[in-house]
PDB file of C-alpha atoms in Angstrom:
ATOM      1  CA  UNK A 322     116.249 -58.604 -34.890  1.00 42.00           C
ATOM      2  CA  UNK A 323     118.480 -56.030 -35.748  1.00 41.00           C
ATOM      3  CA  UNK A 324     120.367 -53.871 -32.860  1.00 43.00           C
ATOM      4  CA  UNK A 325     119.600 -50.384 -32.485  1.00 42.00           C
ATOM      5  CA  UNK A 326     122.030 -48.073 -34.847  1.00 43.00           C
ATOM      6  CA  UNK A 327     124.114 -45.570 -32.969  1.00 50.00           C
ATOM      7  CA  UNK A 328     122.028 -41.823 -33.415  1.00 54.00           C
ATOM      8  CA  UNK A 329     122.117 -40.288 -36.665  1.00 59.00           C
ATOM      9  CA  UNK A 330     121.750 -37.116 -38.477  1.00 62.00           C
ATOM     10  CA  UNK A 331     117.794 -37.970 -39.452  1.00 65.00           C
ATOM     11  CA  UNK A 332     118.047 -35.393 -42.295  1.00 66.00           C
ATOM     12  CA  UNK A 333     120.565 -37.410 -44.495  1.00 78.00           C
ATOM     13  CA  UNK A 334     118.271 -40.585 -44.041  1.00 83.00           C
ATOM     14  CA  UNK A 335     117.620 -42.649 -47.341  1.00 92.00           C
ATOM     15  CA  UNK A 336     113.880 -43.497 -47.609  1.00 93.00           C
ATOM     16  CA  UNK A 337     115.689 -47.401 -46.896  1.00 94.00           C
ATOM     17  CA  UNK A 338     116.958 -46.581 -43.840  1.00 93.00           C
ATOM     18  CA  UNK A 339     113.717 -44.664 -42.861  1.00 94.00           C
ATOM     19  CA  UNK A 340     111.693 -47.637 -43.445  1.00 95.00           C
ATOM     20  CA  UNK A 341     114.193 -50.138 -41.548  1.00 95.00           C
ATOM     21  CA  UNK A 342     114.227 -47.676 -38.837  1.00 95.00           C
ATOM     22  CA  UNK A 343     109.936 -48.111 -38.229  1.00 96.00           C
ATOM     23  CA  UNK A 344     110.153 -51.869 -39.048  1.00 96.00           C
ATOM     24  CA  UNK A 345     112.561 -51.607 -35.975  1.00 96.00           C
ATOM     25  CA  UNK A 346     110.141 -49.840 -34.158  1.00 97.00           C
ATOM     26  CA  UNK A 347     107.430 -51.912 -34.450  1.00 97.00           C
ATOM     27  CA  UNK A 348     109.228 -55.165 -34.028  1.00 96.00           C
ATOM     28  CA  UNK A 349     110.080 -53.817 -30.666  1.00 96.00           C
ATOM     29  CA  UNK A 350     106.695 -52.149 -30.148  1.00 96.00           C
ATOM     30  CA  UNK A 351     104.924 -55.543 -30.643  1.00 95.00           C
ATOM     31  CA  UNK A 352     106.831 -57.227 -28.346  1.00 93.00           C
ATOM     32  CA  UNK A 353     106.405 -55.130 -25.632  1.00 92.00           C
ATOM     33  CA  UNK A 354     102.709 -54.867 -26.583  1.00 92.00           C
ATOM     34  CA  UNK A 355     102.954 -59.105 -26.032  1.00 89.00           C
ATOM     35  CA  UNK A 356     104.701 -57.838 -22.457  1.00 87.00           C
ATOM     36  CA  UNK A 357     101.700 -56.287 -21.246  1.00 84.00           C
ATOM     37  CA  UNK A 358      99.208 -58.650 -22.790  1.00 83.00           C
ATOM     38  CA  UNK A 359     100.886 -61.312 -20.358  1.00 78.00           C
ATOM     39  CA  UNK A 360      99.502 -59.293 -17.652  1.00 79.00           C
ATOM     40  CA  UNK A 361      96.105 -58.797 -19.054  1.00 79.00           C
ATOM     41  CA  UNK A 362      92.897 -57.461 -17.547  1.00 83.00           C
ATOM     42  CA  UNK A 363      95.400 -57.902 -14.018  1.00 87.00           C
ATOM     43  CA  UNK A 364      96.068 -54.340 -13.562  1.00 89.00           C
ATOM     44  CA  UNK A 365      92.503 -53.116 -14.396  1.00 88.00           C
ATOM     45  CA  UNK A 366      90.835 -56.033 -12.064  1.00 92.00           C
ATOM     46  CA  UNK A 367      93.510 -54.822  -9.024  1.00 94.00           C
ATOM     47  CA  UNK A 368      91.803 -50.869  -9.659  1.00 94.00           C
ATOM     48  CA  UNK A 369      88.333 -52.303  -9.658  1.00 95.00           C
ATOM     49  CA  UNK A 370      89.088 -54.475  -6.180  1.00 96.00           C
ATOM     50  CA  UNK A 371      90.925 -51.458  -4.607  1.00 97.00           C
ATOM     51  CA  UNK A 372      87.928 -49.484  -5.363  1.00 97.00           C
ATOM     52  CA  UNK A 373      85.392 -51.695  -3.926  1.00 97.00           C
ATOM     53  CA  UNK A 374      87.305 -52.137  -0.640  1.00 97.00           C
ATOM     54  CA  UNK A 375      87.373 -48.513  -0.282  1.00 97.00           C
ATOM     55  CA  UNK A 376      83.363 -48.362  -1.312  1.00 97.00           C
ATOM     56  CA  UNK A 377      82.981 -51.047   1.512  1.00 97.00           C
ATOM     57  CA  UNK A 378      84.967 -49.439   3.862  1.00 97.00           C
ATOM     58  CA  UNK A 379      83.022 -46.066   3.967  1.00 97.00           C
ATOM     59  CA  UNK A 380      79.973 -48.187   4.094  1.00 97.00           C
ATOM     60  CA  UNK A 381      80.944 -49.543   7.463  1.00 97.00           C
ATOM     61  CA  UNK A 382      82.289 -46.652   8.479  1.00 97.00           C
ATOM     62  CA  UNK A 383      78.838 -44.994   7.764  1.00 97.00           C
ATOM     63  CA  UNK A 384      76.766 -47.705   9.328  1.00 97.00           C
ATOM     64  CA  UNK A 385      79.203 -47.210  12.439  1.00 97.00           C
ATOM     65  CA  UNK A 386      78.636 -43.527  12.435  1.00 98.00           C
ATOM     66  CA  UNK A 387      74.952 -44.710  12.483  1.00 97.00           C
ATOM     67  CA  UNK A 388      75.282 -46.706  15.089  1.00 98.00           C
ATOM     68  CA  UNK A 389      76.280 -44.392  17.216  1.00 97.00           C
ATOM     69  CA  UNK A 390      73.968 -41.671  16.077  1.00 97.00           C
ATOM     70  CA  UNK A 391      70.564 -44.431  17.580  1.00 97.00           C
ATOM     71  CA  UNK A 392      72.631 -44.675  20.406  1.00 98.00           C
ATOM     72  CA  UNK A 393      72.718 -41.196  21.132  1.00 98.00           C
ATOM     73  CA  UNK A 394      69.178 -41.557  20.224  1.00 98.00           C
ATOM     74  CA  UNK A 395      68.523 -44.426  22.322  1.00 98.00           C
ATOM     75  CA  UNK A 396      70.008 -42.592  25.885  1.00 98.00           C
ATOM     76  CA  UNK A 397      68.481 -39.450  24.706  1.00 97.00           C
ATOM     77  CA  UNK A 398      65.145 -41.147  24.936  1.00 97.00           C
ATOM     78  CA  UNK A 399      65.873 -43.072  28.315  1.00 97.00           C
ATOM     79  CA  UNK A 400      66.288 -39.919  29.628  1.00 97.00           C
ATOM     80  CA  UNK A 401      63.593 -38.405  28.598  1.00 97.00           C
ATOM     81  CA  UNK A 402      61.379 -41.322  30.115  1.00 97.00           C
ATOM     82  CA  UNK A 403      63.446 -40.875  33.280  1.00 97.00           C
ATOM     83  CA  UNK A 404      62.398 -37.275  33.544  1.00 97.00           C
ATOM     84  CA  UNK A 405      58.537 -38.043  32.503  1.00 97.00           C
ATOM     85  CA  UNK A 406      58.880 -40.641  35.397  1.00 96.00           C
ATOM     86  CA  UNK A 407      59.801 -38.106  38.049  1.00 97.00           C
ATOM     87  CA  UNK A 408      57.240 -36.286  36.656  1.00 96.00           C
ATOM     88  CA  UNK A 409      54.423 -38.362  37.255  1.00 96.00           C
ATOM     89  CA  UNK A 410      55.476 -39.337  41.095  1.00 96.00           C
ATOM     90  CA  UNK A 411      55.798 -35.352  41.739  1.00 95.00           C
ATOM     91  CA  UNK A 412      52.318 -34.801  40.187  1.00 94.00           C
ATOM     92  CA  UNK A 413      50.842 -37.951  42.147  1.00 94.00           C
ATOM     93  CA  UNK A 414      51.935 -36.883  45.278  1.00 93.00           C
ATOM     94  CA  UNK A 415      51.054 -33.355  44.417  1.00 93.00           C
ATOM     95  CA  UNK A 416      47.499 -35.051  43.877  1.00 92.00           C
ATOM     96  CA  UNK A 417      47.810 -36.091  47.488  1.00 89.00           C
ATOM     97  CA  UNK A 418      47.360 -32.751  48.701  1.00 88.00           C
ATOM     98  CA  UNK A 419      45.130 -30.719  46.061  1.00 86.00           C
ATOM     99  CA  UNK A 420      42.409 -28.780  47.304  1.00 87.00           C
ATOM    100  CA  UNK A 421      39.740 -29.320  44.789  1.00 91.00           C
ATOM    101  CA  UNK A 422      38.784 -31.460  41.978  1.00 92.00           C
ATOM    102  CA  UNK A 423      40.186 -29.624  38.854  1.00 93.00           C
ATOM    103  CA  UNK A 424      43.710 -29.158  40.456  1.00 92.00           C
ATOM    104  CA  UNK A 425      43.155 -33.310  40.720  1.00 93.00           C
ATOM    105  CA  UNK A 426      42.052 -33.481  36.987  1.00 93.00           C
ATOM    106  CA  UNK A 427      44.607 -31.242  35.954  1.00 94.00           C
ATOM    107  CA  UNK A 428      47.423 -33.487  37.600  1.00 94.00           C
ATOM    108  CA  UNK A 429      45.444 -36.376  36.290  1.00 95.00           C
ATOM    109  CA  UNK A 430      46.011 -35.225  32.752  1.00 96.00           C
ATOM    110  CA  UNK A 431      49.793 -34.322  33.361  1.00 96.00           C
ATOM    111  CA  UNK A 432      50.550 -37.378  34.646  1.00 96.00           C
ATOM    112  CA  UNK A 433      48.453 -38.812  31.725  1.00 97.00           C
ATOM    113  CA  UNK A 434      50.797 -36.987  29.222  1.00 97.00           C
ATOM    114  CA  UNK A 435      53.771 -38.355  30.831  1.00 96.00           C
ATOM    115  CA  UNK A 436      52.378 -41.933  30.392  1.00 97.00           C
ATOM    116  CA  UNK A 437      52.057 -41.513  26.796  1.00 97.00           C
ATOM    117  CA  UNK A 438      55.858 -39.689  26.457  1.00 97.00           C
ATOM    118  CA  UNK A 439      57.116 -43.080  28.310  1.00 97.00           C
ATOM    119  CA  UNK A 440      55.167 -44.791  25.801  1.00 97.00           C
ATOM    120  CA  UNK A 441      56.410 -43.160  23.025  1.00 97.00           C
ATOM    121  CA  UNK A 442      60.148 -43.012  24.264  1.00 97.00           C
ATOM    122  CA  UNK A 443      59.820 -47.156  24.434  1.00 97.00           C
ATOM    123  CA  UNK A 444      58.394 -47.474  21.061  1.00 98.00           C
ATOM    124  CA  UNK A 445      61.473 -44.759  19.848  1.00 97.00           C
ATOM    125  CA  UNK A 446      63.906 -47.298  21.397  1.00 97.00           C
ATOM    126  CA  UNK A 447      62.626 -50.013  20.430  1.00 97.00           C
ATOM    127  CA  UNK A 448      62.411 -48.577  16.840  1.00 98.00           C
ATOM    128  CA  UNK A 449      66.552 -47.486  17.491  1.00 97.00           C
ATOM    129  CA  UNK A 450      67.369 -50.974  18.736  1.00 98.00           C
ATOM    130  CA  UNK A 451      66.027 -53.121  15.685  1.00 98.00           C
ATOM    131  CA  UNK A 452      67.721 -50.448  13.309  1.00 97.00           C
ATOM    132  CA  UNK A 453      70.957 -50.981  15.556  1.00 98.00           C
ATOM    133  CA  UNK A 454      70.151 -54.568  14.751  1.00 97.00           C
ATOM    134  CA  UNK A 455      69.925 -54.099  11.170  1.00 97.00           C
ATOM    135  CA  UNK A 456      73.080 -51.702  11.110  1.00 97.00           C
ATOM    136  CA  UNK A 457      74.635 -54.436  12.715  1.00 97.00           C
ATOM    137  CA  UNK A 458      73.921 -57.034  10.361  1.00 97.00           C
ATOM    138  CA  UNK A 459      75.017 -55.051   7.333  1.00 97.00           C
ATOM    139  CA  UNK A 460      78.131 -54.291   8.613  1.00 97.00           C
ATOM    140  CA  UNK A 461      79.151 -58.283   9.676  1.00 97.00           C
ATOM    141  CA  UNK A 462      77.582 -58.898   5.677  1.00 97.00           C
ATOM    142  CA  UNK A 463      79.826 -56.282   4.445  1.00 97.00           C
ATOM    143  CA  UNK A 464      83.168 -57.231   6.606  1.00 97.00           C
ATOM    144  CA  UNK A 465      82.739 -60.322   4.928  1.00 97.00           C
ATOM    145  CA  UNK A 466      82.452 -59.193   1.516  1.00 97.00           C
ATOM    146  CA  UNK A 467      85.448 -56.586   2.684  1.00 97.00           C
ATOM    147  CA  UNK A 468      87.757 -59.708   3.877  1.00 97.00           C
ATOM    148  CA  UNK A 469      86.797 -61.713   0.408  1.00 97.00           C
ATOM    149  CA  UNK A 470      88.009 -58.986  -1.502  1.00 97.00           C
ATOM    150  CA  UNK A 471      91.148 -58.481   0.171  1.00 97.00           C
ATOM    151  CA  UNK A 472      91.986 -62.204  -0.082  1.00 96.00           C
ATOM    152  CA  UNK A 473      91.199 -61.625  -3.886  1.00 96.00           C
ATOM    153  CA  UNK A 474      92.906 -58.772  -4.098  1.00 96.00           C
ATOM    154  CA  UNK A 475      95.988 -59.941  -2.183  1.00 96.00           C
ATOM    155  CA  UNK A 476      95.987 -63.213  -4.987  1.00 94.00           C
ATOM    156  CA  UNK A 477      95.685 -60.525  -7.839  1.00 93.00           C
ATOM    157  CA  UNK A 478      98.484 -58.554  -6.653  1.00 94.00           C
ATOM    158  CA  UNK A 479     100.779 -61.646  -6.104  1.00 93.00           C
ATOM    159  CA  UNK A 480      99.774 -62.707  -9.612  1.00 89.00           C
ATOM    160  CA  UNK A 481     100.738 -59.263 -10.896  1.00 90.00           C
ATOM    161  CA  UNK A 482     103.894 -58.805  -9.128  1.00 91.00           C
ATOM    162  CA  UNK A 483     104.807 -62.427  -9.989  1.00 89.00           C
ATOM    163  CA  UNK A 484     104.323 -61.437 -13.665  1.00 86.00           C
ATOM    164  CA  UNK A 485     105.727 -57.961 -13.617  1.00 86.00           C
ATOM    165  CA  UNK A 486     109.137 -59.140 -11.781  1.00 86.00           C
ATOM    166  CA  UNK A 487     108.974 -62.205 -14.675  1.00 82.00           C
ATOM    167  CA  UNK A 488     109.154 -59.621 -17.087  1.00 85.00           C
ATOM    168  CA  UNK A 489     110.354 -56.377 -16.101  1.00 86.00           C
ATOM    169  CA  UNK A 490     114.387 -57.092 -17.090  1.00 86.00           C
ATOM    170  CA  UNK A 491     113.005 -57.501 -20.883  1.00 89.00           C
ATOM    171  CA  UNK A 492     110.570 -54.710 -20.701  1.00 88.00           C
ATOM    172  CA  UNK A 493     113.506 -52.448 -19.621  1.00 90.00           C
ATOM    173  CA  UNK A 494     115.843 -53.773 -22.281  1.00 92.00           C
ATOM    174  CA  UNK A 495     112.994 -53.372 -24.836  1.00 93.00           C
ATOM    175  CA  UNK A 496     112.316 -50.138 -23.428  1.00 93.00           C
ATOM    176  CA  UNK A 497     115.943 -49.158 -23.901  1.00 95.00           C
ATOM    177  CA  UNK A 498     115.920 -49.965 -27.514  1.00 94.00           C
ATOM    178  CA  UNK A 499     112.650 -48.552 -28.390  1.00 95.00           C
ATOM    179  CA  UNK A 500     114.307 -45.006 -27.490  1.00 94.00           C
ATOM    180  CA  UNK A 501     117.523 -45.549 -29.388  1.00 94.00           C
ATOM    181  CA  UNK A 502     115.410 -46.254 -32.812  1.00 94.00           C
ATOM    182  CA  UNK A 503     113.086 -43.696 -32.187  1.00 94.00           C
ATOM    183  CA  UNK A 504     115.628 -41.188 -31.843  1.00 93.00           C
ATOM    184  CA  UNK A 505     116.750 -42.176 -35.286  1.00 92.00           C
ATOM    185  CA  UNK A 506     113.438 -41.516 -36.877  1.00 93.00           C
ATOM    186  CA  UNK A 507     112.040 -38.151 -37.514  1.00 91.00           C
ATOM    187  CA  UNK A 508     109.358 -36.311 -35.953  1.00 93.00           C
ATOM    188  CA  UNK A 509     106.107 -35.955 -38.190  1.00 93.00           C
ATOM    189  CA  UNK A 510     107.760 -39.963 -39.239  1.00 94.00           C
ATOM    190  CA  UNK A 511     107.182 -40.914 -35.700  1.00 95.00           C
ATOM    191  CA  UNK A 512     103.798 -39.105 -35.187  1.00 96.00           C
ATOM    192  CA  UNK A 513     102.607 -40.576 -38.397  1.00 95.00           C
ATOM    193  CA  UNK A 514     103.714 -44.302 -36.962  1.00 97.00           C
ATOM    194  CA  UNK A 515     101.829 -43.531 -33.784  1.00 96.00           C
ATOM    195  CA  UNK A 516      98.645 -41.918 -35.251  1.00 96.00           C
ATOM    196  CA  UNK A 517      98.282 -45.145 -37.465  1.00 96.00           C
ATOM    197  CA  UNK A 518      99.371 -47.187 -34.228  1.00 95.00           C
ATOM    198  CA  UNK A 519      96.548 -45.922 -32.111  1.00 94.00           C
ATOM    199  CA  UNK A 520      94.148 -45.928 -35.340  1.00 94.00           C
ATOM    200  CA  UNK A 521      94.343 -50.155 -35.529  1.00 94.00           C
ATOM    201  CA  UNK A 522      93.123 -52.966 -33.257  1.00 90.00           C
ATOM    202  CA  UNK A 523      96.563 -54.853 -33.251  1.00 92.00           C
ATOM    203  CA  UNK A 524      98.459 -51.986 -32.526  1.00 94.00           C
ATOM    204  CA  UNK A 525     100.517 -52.830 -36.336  1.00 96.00           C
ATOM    205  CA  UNK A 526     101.373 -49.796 -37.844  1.00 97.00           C
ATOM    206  CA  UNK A 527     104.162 -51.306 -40.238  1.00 97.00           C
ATOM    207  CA  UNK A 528     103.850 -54.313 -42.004  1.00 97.00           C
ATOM    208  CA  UNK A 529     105.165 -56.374 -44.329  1.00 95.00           C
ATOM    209  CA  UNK A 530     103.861 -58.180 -47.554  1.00 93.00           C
ATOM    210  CA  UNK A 531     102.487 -61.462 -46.774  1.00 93.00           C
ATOM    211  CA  UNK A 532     101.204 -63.548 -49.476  1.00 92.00           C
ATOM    212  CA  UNK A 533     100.463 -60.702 -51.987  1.00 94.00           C
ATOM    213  CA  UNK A 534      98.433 -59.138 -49.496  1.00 96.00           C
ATOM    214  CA  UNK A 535      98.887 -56.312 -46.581  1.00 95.00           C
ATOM    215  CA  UNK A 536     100.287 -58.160 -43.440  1.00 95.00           C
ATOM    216  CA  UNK A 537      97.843 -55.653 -41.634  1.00 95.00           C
ATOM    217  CA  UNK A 538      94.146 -55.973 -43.236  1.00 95.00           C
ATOM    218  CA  UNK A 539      94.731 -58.824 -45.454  1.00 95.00           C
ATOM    219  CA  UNK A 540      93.660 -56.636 -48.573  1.00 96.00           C
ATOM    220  CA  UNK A 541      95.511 -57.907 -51.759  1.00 96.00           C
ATOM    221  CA  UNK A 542      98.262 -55.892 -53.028  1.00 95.00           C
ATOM    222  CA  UNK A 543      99.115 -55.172 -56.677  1.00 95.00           C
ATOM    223  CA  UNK A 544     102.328 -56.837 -58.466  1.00 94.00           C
ATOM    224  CA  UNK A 545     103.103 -53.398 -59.343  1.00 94.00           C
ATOM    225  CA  UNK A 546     102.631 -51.666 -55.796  1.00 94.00           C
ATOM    226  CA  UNK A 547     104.569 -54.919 -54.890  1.00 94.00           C
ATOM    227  CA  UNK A 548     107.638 -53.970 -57.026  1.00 94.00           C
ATOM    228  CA  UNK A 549     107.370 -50.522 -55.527  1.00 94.00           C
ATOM    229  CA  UNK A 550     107.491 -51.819 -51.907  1.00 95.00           C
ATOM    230  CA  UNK A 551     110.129 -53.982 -52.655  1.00 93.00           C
ATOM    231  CA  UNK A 552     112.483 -51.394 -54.026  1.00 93.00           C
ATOM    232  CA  UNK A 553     112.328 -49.263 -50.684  1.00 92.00           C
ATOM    233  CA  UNK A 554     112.350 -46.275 -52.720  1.00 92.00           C
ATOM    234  CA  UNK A 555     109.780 -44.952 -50.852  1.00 93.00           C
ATOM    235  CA  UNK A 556     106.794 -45.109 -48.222  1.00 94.00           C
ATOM    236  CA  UNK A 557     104.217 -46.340 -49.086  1.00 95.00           C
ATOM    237  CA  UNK A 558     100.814 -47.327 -47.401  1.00 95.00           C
ATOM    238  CA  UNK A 559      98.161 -49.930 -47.385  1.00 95.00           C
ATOM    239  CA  UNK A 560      95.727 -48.145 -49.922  1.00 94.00           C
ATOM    240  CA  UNK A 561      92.796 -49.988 -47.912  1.00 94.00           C
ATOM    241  CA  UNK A 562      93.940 -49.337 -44.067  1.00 95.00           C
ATOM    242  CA  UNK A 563      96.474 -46.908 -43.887  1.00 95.00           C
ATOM    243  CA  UNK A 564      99.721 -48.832 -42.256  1.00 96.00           C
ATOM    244  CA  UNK A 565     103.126 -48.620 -43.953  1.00 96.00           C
ATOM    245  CA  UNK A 566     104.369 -51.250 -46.120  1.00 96.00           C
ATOM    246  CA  UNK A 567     107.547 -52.975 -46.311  1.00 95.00           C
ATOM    247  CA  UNK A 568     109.092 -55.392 -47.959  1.00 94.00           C
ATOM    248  CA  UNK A 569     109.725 -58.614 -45.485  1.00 91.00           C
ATOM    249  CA  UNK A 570     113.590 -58.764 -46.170  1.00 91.00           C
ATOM    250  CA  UNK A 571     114.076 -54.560 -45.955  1.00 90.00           C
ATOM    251  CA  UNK A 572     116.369 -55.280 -42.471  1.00 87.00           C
ATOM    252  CA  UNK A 573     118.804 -57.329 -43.981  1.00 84.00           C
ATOM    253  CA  UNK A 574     119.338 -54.371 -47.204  1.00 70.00           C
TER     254      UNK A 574
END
């Protein structure tokens, strides 16, 4: 391909030169578009693992936070079965020296209550310790997921960086070039090239005759329109998909 012309004044451009300019373009446009397909769905799939380490991560973080919530939970009610046991040895030795029998009936039924607040304190920690279990669990099931995806995303990252450092000396020399052309080209030109650029699957904006037909959509193309192309005399687009036509030998004109 052609090097990059030196910058000129865009104003005193023949429609030639205007056209060789976006064939430049988009020669250099395609192949840094074949840059980044090398690296493929890689960047995208590194995102997605980032984002569910981070998901996992506050999900043990919560379970750990809930861990020590039941805990909490779990000497809160120890305590309280403590103080309902104290309790009921003050009220049966207070029943050791009542003076009738509803002052006995009456400590009967406190120390009655405090029976069932111990049993209701065990069944609360019991209920704490299998969710503590269950916590537990989750969070071993999700540090393995968590170490699985860092191993994957540790491989992704090498593959990316391997692939990146492969090609980042071109990209930057392709880079480099794309901004001397498209200083040469003029504005509403260049918006034009990147409307139809983002407008199309394969990213082809300009293309060239190929077989009588559009080098974009395949669409046959007129002898006539042909002639017209080939002269240079002017732009002229696909009359079926919009992209620019030029004639395959216009760089060496």
């Amino acid at each position: 391909m052609a090097k990059a012309e030196n910058k000129i004044d865009k104003s005193t451009q023949s429609v030639t030169e205007k056209l060789k300019n976006l064939y430049r373009l988009q020669l250099i446009d395609t192949k840094i578009d074949q840059i980044r397909i090398l690296r493929g769905e890689l960047p995208l799939e590194v995102n997605d693992l980032e984002d569910e380490i981070a998901g996992l991560e506050t999900r043990i973080a919560n379970f750990k936070n809930d861990i020590t919530k039941l805990n909490e939970d779990i000497s809160f009610s120890e305590n309280a079965k403590l103080d309902a046991e104290a309790l009921i040895k003050k009220y049966t030795e207070q029943q050791n020296n009542v003076r009738n029998n509803r002052e006995f009936d009456s400590l009967s039924k406190e120390i009655e209550y405090q029976n069932l607040e111990i049993e209701l304190c065990d069944k609360k920690i019991r209920e704490y310790k299998h969710e503590i279990e269950q916590k537990t669990a989750q969070i071993e099931e999700a540090n393995e997921k968590l170490v699985d995806k860092q191993q994957h995303l540790e491989q992704k990252k090498q593959e990316l960086d391997t692939i990146i450092s492969e090609t980042k000396v071109d990209e930057e020399k392709q880079n480099k070039e794309r901004e001397e052309i498209a200083e040469n080209i003029d504005a509403r030109l260049l918006a034009a090239y990147s409307r139809i650029r983002n407008n199309v699957l394969n990213k082809l904006a300009v293309v060239s005759i190929e077989r009588d037909a559009c080098g974009g959509c395949f669409n046959k193309i007129t002898p006539q329109r042909q002639i017209d192309i080939k002269s240079s005399r002017k732009i002229i687009p696909c009359e079926f998909c919009g992209r620019i036509l030029v004639d395959p030998d216009i760089l060496e004109k």
